[in-house]
Short mmCIF file of C-alpha atoms in Angstrom, two decimals:
data_model
loop_
_atom_site.label_atom_id
_atom_site.label_comp_id
_atom_site.label_asym_id
_atom_site.label_seq_id
_atom_site.Cartn_x
_atom_site.Cartn_y
_atom_site.Cartn_z
CA MET A 1 -38.95 7.32 64.04
CA LYS A 2 -40.33 5.33 61.09
CA LYS A 3 -41.47 8.50 59.32
CA ILE A 4 -37.89 10.09 59.65
CA LYS A 5 -36.22 7.06 58.41
CA ASN A 6 -38.49 7.02 55.17
CA ARG A 7 -37.80 10.78 54.78
CA PHE A 8 -34.05 9.98 54.85
CA ILE A 9 -34.29 7.22 52.51
CA LYS A 10 -36.36 9.51 49.94
CA LEU A 11 -33.73 12.24 50.53
CA PHE A 12 -30.76 9.81 49.88
CA MET A 13 -32.59 8.56 46.82
CA ALA A 14 -33.12 11.87 45.42
CA ILE A 15 -29.57 12.87 45.95
CA CYS A 16 -28.44 9.73 44.23
CA LEU A 17 -30.89 10.48 41.16
CA VAL A 18 -29.49 14.09 40.86
CA PHE A 19 -25.71 12.74 41.00
CA VAL A 20 -26.70 10.11 38.21
CA SER A 21 -28.28 12.74 36.15
CA VAL A 22 -25.54 15.20 36.35
CA PHE A 23 -23.04 12.24 35.68
CA ALA A 24 -24.80 11.38 32.62
CA PHE A 25 -25.34 14.96 31.44
CA THR A 26 -21.55 15.71 31.86
CA GLN A 27 -20.56 12.44 30.01
CA ALA A 28 -23.14 13.26 27.23
CA ASN A 29 -21.56 16.52 26.87
CA ALA A 30 -17.85 15.21 26.95
CA ILE A 31 -18.83 12.48 24.34
CA SER A 32 -20.55 15.07 21.99
CA ALA A 33 -17.67 17.43 22.50
CA VAL A 34 -15.09 14.65 21.31
CA PHE A 35 -17.31 13.70 18.46
CA ALA A 36 -18.64 17.22 17.47
CA LYS A 37 -18.78 17.80 13.64
CA THR A 38 -15.23 18.28 12.33
CA ASN A 39 -14.13 20.96 10.22
CA THR A 40 -13.18 18.59 7.22
CA ASP A 41 -14.77 16.07 5.21
CA SER A 42 -13.65 13.39 7.62
CA GLU A 43 -15.44 12.84 10.79
CA TYR A 44 -11.97 11.76 12.28
CA VAL A 45 -9.80 14.60 11.16
CA ASN A 46 -9.66 18.44 12.07
CA THR A 47 -7.44 21.21 10.94
CA ILE A 48 -5.74 23.50 13.36
CA THR A 49 -3.91 25.73 11.37
CA ASP A 50 -4.55 27.31 7.89
CA LEU A 51 -3.20 25.52 4.97
CA LYS A 52 0.35 26.71 3.88
CA THR A 53 1.09 26.14 0.25
CA THR A 54 4.47 26.70 -1.66
CA ASN A 55 4.71 26.44 -5.23
CA LEU A 56 7.80 24.54 -6.22
CA MET A 57 8.72 23.70 -9.78
CA GLY A 58 6.93 21.74 -12.63
CA GLY A 59 3.54 22.37 -11.08
CA VAL A 60 4.47 20.68 -7.80
CA THR A 61 3.09 22.13 -4.66
CA LEU A 62 4.03 21.63 -1.10
CA TYR A 63 1.41 21.71 1.66
CA GLU A 64 1.96 22.02 5.26
CA GLN A 65 -0.92 22.01 8.07
CA LYS A 66 -1.26 21.04 11.60
CA MET A 67 -4.27 18.59 12.27
CA THR A 68 -5.75 16.56 14.83
CA SER A 69 -7.01 13.10 14.24
CA LEU A 70 -8.88 10.43 16.32
CA LEU A 71 -6.36 7.69 17.20
CA ASN A 72 -6.97 4.44 15.23
CA GLY A 73 -10.36 5.84 14.28
CA ASP A 74 -11.60 4.36 17.77
CA LYS A 75 -14.10 6.46 19.62
CA GLN A 76 -12.88 5.47 22.69
CA LYS A 77 -9.86 7.30 22.16
CA ALA A 78 -9.06 10.97 21.73
CA PHE A 79 -8.08 13.38 18.90
CA GLN A 80 -4.25 13.88 18.78
CA GLU A 81 -2.20 16.71 17.24
CA HIS A 82 0.49 16.37 14.53
CA PHE A 83 2.25 18.40 11.81
CA VAL A 84 1.35 17.00 8.35
CA GLN A 85 3.49 17.83 5.07
CA TRP A 86 2.72 16.65 1.57
CA VAL A 87 3.51 17.31 -2.18
CA ASP A 88 1.56 16.68 -5.10
CA LEU A 89 0.76 18.13 -8.69
CA ALA A 90 -2.10 19.91 -10.17
CA SER A 91 -2.03 17.47 -13.06
CA TYR A 92 0.06 14.67 -13.82
CA SER A 93 -0.20 15.09 -17.61
CA ASN A 94 3.05 17.34 -17.37
CA ALA A 95 5.35 14.80 -18.97
CA ASN A 96 8.37 16.69 -17.55
CA VAL A 97 7.81 15.43 -14.02
CA LYS A 98 8.52 12.09 -13.30
CA LEU A 99 8.27 9.78 -10.06
CA VAL A 100 11.55 7.82 -9.48
CA THR A 101 13.40 5.75 -6.96
CA TRP A 102 16.92 6.02 -6.05
CA THR A 103 19.57 4.65 -3.47
CA LYS A 104 22.98 6.21 -3.07
CA GLN A 105 25.25 4.78 -5.55
CA SER A 106 27.99 2.18 -4.23
CA MET A 107 29.67 -0.36 -6.25
CA ASP A 108 30.16 -3.28 -3.62
CA ASN A 109 27.58 -2.99 -0.88
CA TRP A 110 24.01 -1.91 0.08
CA THR A 111 24.34 1.64 1.47
CA ALA A 112 22.03 4.17 3.38
CA ALA A 113 21.91 7.78 3.00
CA THR A 114 19.92 10.60 4.06
CA THR A 115 17.00 11.77 1.66
CA LYS A 116 18.83 15.04 0.98
CA VAL A 117 22.12 13.13 0.18
CA CYS A 118 20.25 10.56 -1.91
CA ALA A 119 18.74 13.57 -3.95
CA LEU A 120 21.88 15.04 -4.62
CA ASP A 121 23.41 11.65 -5.79
CA TRP A 122 20.41 11.11 -8.08
CA GLU A 123 21.24 14.41 -9.69
CA LYS A 124 24.82 13.54 -9.93
CA ASN A 125 24.05 10.30 -12.07
CA HIS A 126 21.29 12.29 -14.12
CA PRO A 127 22.83 15.34 -15.67
CA GLY A 128 20.19 17.82 -16.84
CA TRP A 129 17.63 16.70 -14.46
CA ILE A 130 16.63 18.04 -10.93
CA VAL A 131 14.93 16.66 -7.85
CA ILE A 132 11.91 18.88 -6.83
CA ALA A 133 10.80 16.92 -3.62
CA GLY A 134 10.75 13.52 -2.22
CA THR A 135 10.53 11.28 0.83
CA ASN A 136 12.42 8.37 2.22
CA GLY A 137 11.30 4.95 0.72
CA ASP A 138 11.10 1.27 1.93
CA PHE A 139 11.78 -0.33 4.98
CA PHE A 140 15.45 -1.64 5.25
CA SER A 141 17.74 -3.66 7.19
CA ASN A 142 19.19 -1.50 10.09
CA SER A 143 19.47 -3.93 12.83
CA GLY A 144 20.86 -7.36 13.09
CA ASP A 145 23.17 -8.03 9.85
CA ASN A 146 22.38 -4.15 9.40
CA THR A 147 23.22 -4.51 5.69
CA LYS A 148 21.16 -1.47 4.69
CA GLU A 149 19.26 -3.53 2.26
CA PRO A 150 15.59 -2.72 1.25
CA THR A 151 13.34 -5.18 2.72
CA ASN A 152 11.40 -5.69 -0.61
CA ASN A 153 11.90 -5.54 -4.26
CA PHE A 154 13.60 -2.47 -5.54
CA MET A 155 14.31 -1.22 -8.98
CA ALA A 156 15.85 2.20 -9.98
CA ASP A 157 16.42 3.44 -13.63
CA GLY A 158 15.51 -0.25 -14.89
CA ASP A 159 18.27 -1.73 -12.83
CA MET A 160 16.80 -4.52 -10.60
CA TYR A 161 18.89 -4.01 -7.42
CA ARG A 162 16.71 -6.51 -5.41
CA ALA A 163 14.50 -9.03 -7.25
CA ASP A 164 13.37 -10.72 -4.20
CA TYR A 165 9.84 -9.62 -2.96
CA VAL A 166 7.91 -10.41 0.26
CA GLY A 167 4.40 -10.89 -0.95
CA GLY A 168 1.09 -10.40 0.86
CA TYR A 169 0.37 -7.21 2.79
CA ARG A 170 4.06 -6.14 1.80
CA GLY A 171 3.56 -4.93 -1.53
CA VAL A 172 5.34 -3.11 -4.23
CA VAL A 173 4.75 -0.08 -6.07
CA GLY A 174 5.93 -0.33 -9.51
CA ILE A 175 6.40 2.90 -11.73
CA ASN A 176 6.26 2.62 -15.56
CA GLY A 177 8.10 4.79 -17.81
CA ASP A 178 4.90 6.92 -18.68
CA ASN A 179 4.24 7.50 -15.11
CA THR A 180 1.50 4.92 -14.65
CA VAL A 181 1.67 2.60 -11.83
CA VAL A 182 1.09 -1.20 -11.07
CA ILE A 183 0.97 -2.20 -7.48
CA GLY A 184 0.98 -5.58 -5.69
CA ASP A 185 3.21 -8.44 -6.00
CA PRO A 186 5.61 -8.14 -8.93
CA LYS A 187 5.93 -10.77 -11.81
CA LEU A 188 9.43 -11.71 -12.53
CA SER A 189 11.04 -13.65 -15.35
CA SER A 190 11.97 -17.23 -14.37
CA ASN A 191 15.58 -16.68 -15.48
CA MET A 192 18.19 -14.11 -14.79
CA MET A 193 18.87 -12.24 -18.25
CA LEU A 194 22.21 -11.13 -19.51
CA TYR A 195 21.95 -7.52 -21.28
CA ILE A 196 24.41 -6.86 -23.74
CA TYR A 197 24.87 -3.05 -24.88
CA ASP A 198 26.23 -1.56 -28.06
CA LYS A 199 28.66 1.44 -28.16
CA ASP A 200 25.74 3.79 -28.17
CA GLY A 201 24.52 2.30 -24.68
CA ASN A 202 21.40 0.70 -26.27
CA VAL A 203 20.60 -2.86 -25.64
CA ALA A 204 21.90 -5.07 -28.34
CA GLU A 205 20.75 -8.34 -27.11
CA LYS A 206 19.22 -10.15 -24.12
CA LEU A 207 20.13 -13.93 -23.32
CA PRO A 208 18.66 -15.97 -20.47
CA ILE A 209 21.11 -17.00 -17.75
CA SER A 210 21.13 -20.71 -16.72
CA GLY A 211 22.26 -20.05 -13.18
CA TYR A 212 24.61 -18.08 -10.96
CA ASN A 213 27.04 -19.03 -8.22
CA THR A 214 26.58 -22.72 -8.78
CA ALA A 215 27.78 -25.57 -10.97
CA ALA A 216 28.22 -24.51 -14.57
CA ALA A 217 25.42 -25.38 -17.07
CA SER A 218 26.58 -27.91 -19.64
CA ASP A 219 24.91 -25.66 -22.26
CA GLY A 220 23.95 -22.08 -21.63
CA ILE A 221 25.37 -19.07 -19.56
CA THR A 222 26.39 -19.33 -15.73
CA LEU A 223 27.27 -16.10 -13.93
CA TYR A 224 29.75 -15.98 -11.04
CA THR A 225 29.92 -12.83 -8.63
CA LYS A 226 32.09 -11.84 -5.71
CA ASP A 227 29.41 -13.39 -3.43
CA CYS A 228 30.24 -16.91 -4.79
CA LYS A 229 30.95 -19.08 -1.61
CA ASP A 230 32.32 -22.10 -3.36
CA THR A 231 34.89 -22.84 -5.96
CA TYR A 232 33.95 -24.60 -9.40
CA ASP A 233 35.74 -26.50 -12.05
CA LEU A 234 35.24 -24.56 -15.30
CA THR A 235 37.59 -26.73 -17.26
CA GLY A 236 35.99 -27.05 -20.95
CA TYR A 237 34.48 -23.58 -20.73
CA THR A 238 35.40 -20.21 -21.69
CA VAL A 239 35.47 -17.88 -18.77
CA CYS A 240 34.83 -14.19 -19.86
CA GLU A 241 36.16 -11.96 -17.13
CA GLY A 242 34.32 -8.78 -16.28
CA VAL A 243 34.72 -5.73 -13.81
CA TYR A 244 31.79 -4.70 -12.21
CA THR A 245 30.51 -1.15 -11.49
CA ILE A 246 27.56 -2.23 -9.21
CA CYS A 247 27.26 -5.77 -7.68
CA ARG A 248 24.26 -6.54 -5.04
CA VAL A 249 23.15 -9.84 -3.48
CA SER A 250 20.10 -10.02 -1.67
CA ASN A 251 19.44 -11.58 1.87
CA GLY A 252 15.94 -12.50 0.78
CA LYS A 253 14.77 -16.07 0.35
CA ASN A 254 16.08 -16.38 -3.20
CA LYS A 255 19.45 -14.73 -2.64
CA THR A 256 19.18 -12.99 -5.93
CA VAL A 257 21.97 -10.85 -7.44
CA PHE A 258 22.31 -8.04 -9.58
CA VAL A 259 25.57 -7.19 -11.62
CA LYS A 260 26.45 -4.34 -13.91
CA GLY A 261 29.85 -3.90 -15.54
CA GLU A 262 32.27 -4.22 -18.32
CA MET A 263 33.78 -7.15 -19.96
CA GLY A 264 37.47 -7.78 -20.28
CA LEU A 265 39.43 -10.67 -21.40
CA SER A 266 38.25 -14.36 -22.39
CA ARG A 267 40.46 -17.38 -21.32
CA PRO A 268 39.77 -21.23 -20.95
CA GLY A 269 38.37 -21.96 -17.68
CA LYS A 270 40.40 -23.66 -14.89
CA THR A 271 39.65 -25.94 -11.92
CA ALA A 272 38.70 -24.16 -8.65
CA GLU A 273 37.65 -20.83 -10.26
CA LYS A 274 35.65 -18.05 -8.39
CA PRO A 275 35.78 -14.34 -9.03
CA TYR A 276 36.86 -11.81 -6.18
CA GLN A 277 36.32 -8.51 -4.92
CA THR A 278 40.06 -8.27 -3.88
CA ARG A 279 43.33 -9.89 -4.48
CA GLU A 280 46.61 -10.12 -2.97
CA GLU A 281 49.23 -8.83 -5.46
CA ILE A 282 52.94 -9.77 -4.93
CA LYS A 283 55.25 -6.89 -5.40
CA GLU A 284 58.88 -6.61 -6.82
CA ASP A 285 60.36 -6.64 -3.29
CA GLY A 286 58.32 -9.90 -2.49
CA THR A 287 55.84 -8.24 -0.24
CA SER A 288 52.05 -8.21 -1.09
CA LYS A 289 49.43 -5.75 -1.01
CA THR A 290 45.61 -6.19 -1.57
CA ILE A 291 44.05 -4.67 -4.70
CA THR A 292 40.48 -4.18 -5.67
CA VAL A 293 39.60 -5.95 -8.62
CA ARG A 294 35.77 -6.33 -8.65
CA GLU A 295 35.63 -9.24 -10.67
CA PHE A 296 32.65 -11.29 -11.97
CA TYR A 297 32.84 -14.33 -14.53
CA ILE A 298 30.53 -15.48 -17.29
CA ALA A 299 31.25 -18.98 -18.08
CA THR A 300 29.83 -20.82 -21.34
CA LYS A 301 30.76 -23.33 -23.98
CA ASN A 302 28.87 -21.30 -26.59
CA GLN A 303 31.30 -19.39 -28.90
CA GLU A 304 28.59 -17.08 -30.45
CA VAL A 305 28.31 -15.76 -26.82
CA VAL A 306 31.82 -15.51 -26.15
CA ASN A 307 32.22 -13.34 -29.54
CA LYS A 308 29.62 -10.84 -28.29
CA LEU A 309 31.47 -10.48 -24.85
CA LYS A 310 34.41 -8.71 -26.21
CA SER A 311 36.70 -6.56 -24.04
CA GLY A 312 35.13 -3.29 -23.45
CA VAL A 313 31.38 -4.35 -24.07
CA LYS A 314 29.04 -3.19 -21.16
CA VAL A 315 26.77 -5.82 -19.76
CA LYS A 316 24.01 -6.26 -17.02
CA CYS A 317 22.86 -9.30 -15.44
CA GLN A 318 19.38 -9.19 -13.55
CA TYR A 319 15.91 -10.55 -13.42
CA ASP A 320 13.21 -8.69 -15.39
CA PHE A 321 9.72 -7.63 -14.83
CA VAL A 322 7.23 -9.53 -16.90
CA ASP A 323 3.48 -9.43 -17.87
CA GLU A 324 1.87 -6.13 -16.58
CA TRP A 325 4.94 -5.33 -15.00
CA GLN A 326 7.16 -5.44 -17.99
CA ASN A 327 7.42 -1.66 -18.43
CA VAL A 328 8.23 -0.73 -14.89
CA GLU A 329 11.49 1.17 -14.57
CA ASN A 330 11.36 1.97 -10.76
CA SER A 331 9.89 0.21 -7.80
CA VAL A 332 9.69 0.58 -4.07
CA GLY A 333 8.06 -1.72 -1.42
CA TYR A 334 5.49 -0.87 1.23
CA ILE A 335 3.96 -2.41 4.30
CA HIS A 336 0.21 -2.32 4.24
CA GLN A 337 -2.25 -0.47 1.93
CA MET A 338 -4.22 2.02 3.99
CA LEU A 339 -6.61 3.38 1.42
CA GLN A 340 -8.41 1.51 -1.23
CA ASN A 341 -10.69 2.87 -3.84
CA GLY A 342 -11.55 5.75 -1.56
CA THR A 343 -12.10 3.50 1.75
CA SER A 344 -10.01 3.91 4.53
CA LEU A 345 -8.78 0.29 5.98
CA ASN A 346 -7.76 -0.81 9.23
CA GLN A 347 -10.27 1.21 11.50
CA CYS A 348 -9.98 0.07 15.24
CA SER A 349 -7.03 -2.51 13.98
CA THR A 350 -5.83 -4.67 16.74
CA ASP A 351 -2.31 -4.91 15.17
CA SER A 352 0.27 -2.84 17.05
CA PHE A 353 1.93 -2.03 13.82
CA ILE A 354 -1.19 -0.43 12.33
CA TYR A 355 -2.83 1.05 15.39
CA THR A 356 0.22 2.81 17.08
CA ASP A 357 0.61 6.36 16.64
CA HIS A 358 3.89 6.85 14.78
CA PRO A 359 5.63 9.31 12.36
CA ARG A 360 4.52 7.91 8.97
CA THR A 361 5.42 8.27 5.10
CA PHE A 362 2.93 7.79 2.75
CA ILE A 363 2.69 7.39 -1.01
CA GLY A 364 -0.77 7.64 -2.50
CA PHE A 365 -2.68 8.30 -5.85
CA LYS A 366 -5.42 10.05 -7.06
CA GLU A 367 -8.17 8.96 -9.49
CA ASP A 368 -6.15 10.34 -12.45
CA GLY A 369 -2.91 8.62 -11.22
CA THR A 370 -1.30 11.69 -9.80
CA PRO A 371 1.02 10.98 -6.98
CA VAL A 372 0.99 12.09 -3.54
CA LEU A 373 3.79 11.98 -1.23
CA MET A 374 3.10 12.64 2.60
CA VAL A 375 4.91 12.69 5.96
CA ILE A 376 3.25 13.17 9.35
CA ASP A 377 5.36 14.03 12.19
CA GLY A 378 5.29 12.09 15.61
CA ARG A 379 7.03 11.09 18.78
CA GLY A 380 7.16 14.52 20.10
CA SER A 381 8.32 15.00 23.63
CA SER A 382 9.42 17.62 26.22
CA THR A 383 13.05 16.41 25.42
CA ASN A 384 12.70 16.07 21.74
CA PRO A 385 12.75 18.93 19.39
CA VAL A 386 9.87 17.51 17.38
CA LYS A 387 7.97 18.84 20.53
CA GLU A 388 5.19 17.77 22.75
CA GLY A 389 1.57 17.50 20.93
CA ASN A 390 3.08 16.00 17.89
CA CYS A 391 1.74 12.61 18.12
CA GLY A 392 1.85 10.71 14.88
CA VAL A 393 -0.94 8.63 13.46
CA SER A 394 -2.26 5.04 12.86
CA LEU A 395 -2.71 3.81 9.33
CA PHE A 396 -6.52 4.53 9.50
CA GLU A 397 -5.84 8.12 10.52
CA GLY A 398 -3.01 8.33 7.73
CA ALA A 399 -5.63 7.00 5.04
CA GLU A 400 -8.39 9.60 6.17
CA ILE A 401 -5.56 12.34 5.75
CA MET A 402 -4.51 10.96 2.55
CA LYS A 403 -8.21 10.86 1.34
CA LEU A 404 -8.40 14.64 2.19
CA ALA A 405 -5.25 15.08 -0.06
CA GLY A 406 -7.25 13.79 -2.95
CA CYS A 407 -6.10 10.23 -2.92
CA VAL A 408 -8.06 7.31 -3.57
CA ASN A 409 -5.26 4.58 -2.84
CA ALA A 410 -2.43 4.98 -0.30
CA TYR A 411 0.33 2.91 1.00
CA ASN A 412 2.58 2.83 4.10
CA LEU A 413 6.48 3.40 3.35
CA ASP A 414 9.04 3.40 6.15
CA GLY A 415 8.10 5.70 9.21
CA GLY A 416 9.36 6.26 12.42
CA GLY A 417 12.78 8.08 12.43
CA SER A 418 13.09 7.34 8.69
CA SER A 419 10.18 9.76 7.90
CA THR A 420 11.54 12.62 5.83
CA LEU A 421 10.19 14.96 3.39
CA ILE A 422 12.54 17.29 1.27
CA ALA A 423 11.86 20.11 -1.18
CA ARG A 424 14.16 22.03 -3.25
CA ASN A 425 14.82 25.48 -2.17
CA GLU A 426 15.55 28.65 -4.32
CA ASN A 427 19.40 28.03 -3.86
CA GLY A 428 19.31 24.79 -5.71
CA GLY A 429 19.71 22.89 -2.43
CA PHE A 430 17.12 20.89 -0.32
CA ASP A 431 15.27 21.71 2.96
CA VAL A 432 13.85 19.14 5.30
CA ILE A 433 10.41 20.26 5.62
CA ASN A 434 9.06 17.93 8.47
CA ARG A 435 10.52 17.39 11.91
CA PRO A 436 12.42 14.05 11.92
CA SER A 437 11.65 12.22 15.28
CA ASP A 438 15.53 11.27 15.77
CA TYR A 439 15.78 14.50 17.86
CA GLY A 440 15.46 16.76 14.49
CA TYR A 441 18.17 14.70 12.56
CA GLU A 442 17.48 13.15 9.10
CA ARG A 443 18.03 9.40 9.41
CA SER A 444 20.24 7.51 6.61
CA THR A 445 17.79 5.09 4.84
CA GLY A 446 18.03 2.36 2.24
CA ASN A 447 16.27 4.12 -0.58
CA ALA A 448 14.10 7.09 -1.63
CA ILE A 449 11.36 8.18 -4.01
CA PHE A 450 11.32 11.60 -5.85
CA LEU A 451 9.66 14.07 -8.07
CA VAL A 452 12.02 14.96 -10.92
CA MET A 453 12.04 17.01 -13.95
#
């Protein structure tokens, strides 16, 4: 009986040993299958389809390819599929092509528009120029107060729509007039500046503004906009009235403002003064109607300033970029740098914003400064036209893919349903190249970034 028992134990141990060996062999094969050598220069990215290239205009090329990448660069995760689209240039030395930002123009308030509509609006405001390709831009306010305001600093065409900036990992890409860039926390003037233009549209003079929407400075210049909450006693001052073509106030911590318009009449100041966007007009029959006036005031005791602000003179009031930012003409905010000097950041991050697989929009730069604009699709499902198997990426994966596109530095723009890449078609219109995750529909966003010529 004892011999039979011993034989049973030995047989059981042998079976266990075989099971463990088979399990270990199976797991080893599974792991080696997952981490087999990829077909790219990144151990975290595979290509599935051949690279499709389309030559656009001005040396700009559109690339499309389906890829897989290892979620969050975490070897405990799996490779996931997604469509990847990007545009770049063979050489940025082509001075005819510029990188610019834009928001759909509106006189009174922040506004949102699809990337295609924004591109058409940019062309409308820049006769003789065309948009070649572009993407959505910065994150923006689309919940809560839902103002559509970009969440970070924003300049277009030298106009500082939003001087406020966030700082830290929420930086700004500043684009100089010569196509070079400066990136990080912007440097701003301590005062707003009053730009006075000559009849040819050139800046004739710049003067510091002492304050805005506050008690008038005893000397200097004070600006009042439609967003002024209180009235002020301006007796003893000259009030130079203006009509704005653009007025913006930021909901950022500094509540900065931007005003652009044309001067009207000057008059002595009165008590309880403030400008208005609309006023009530009494008609001859005694009834009233609301009229749009779009006023702004410049109050000063300096007669020399008053003499320069004659009726018909065009002006602009804004904060300026200074120091290494002084030549910036366009800017857009980002959240997180993903690629720094050729090194992908945030591998195996525990920050859900960084590690979650989302549709993403990226801007990156090659060693010579050439820009790359990329969108990676995601959030596919059986009920979404984006389709299953289109998963999106973490920022680490995005960095690896941007590196494969030739970038040495890259930054994360607004993603999710906002992610959109457009390209000019043969008919002079624009095609959406990617598969927006809002069930295939373009989302209206706060601003956009374009390659133009």
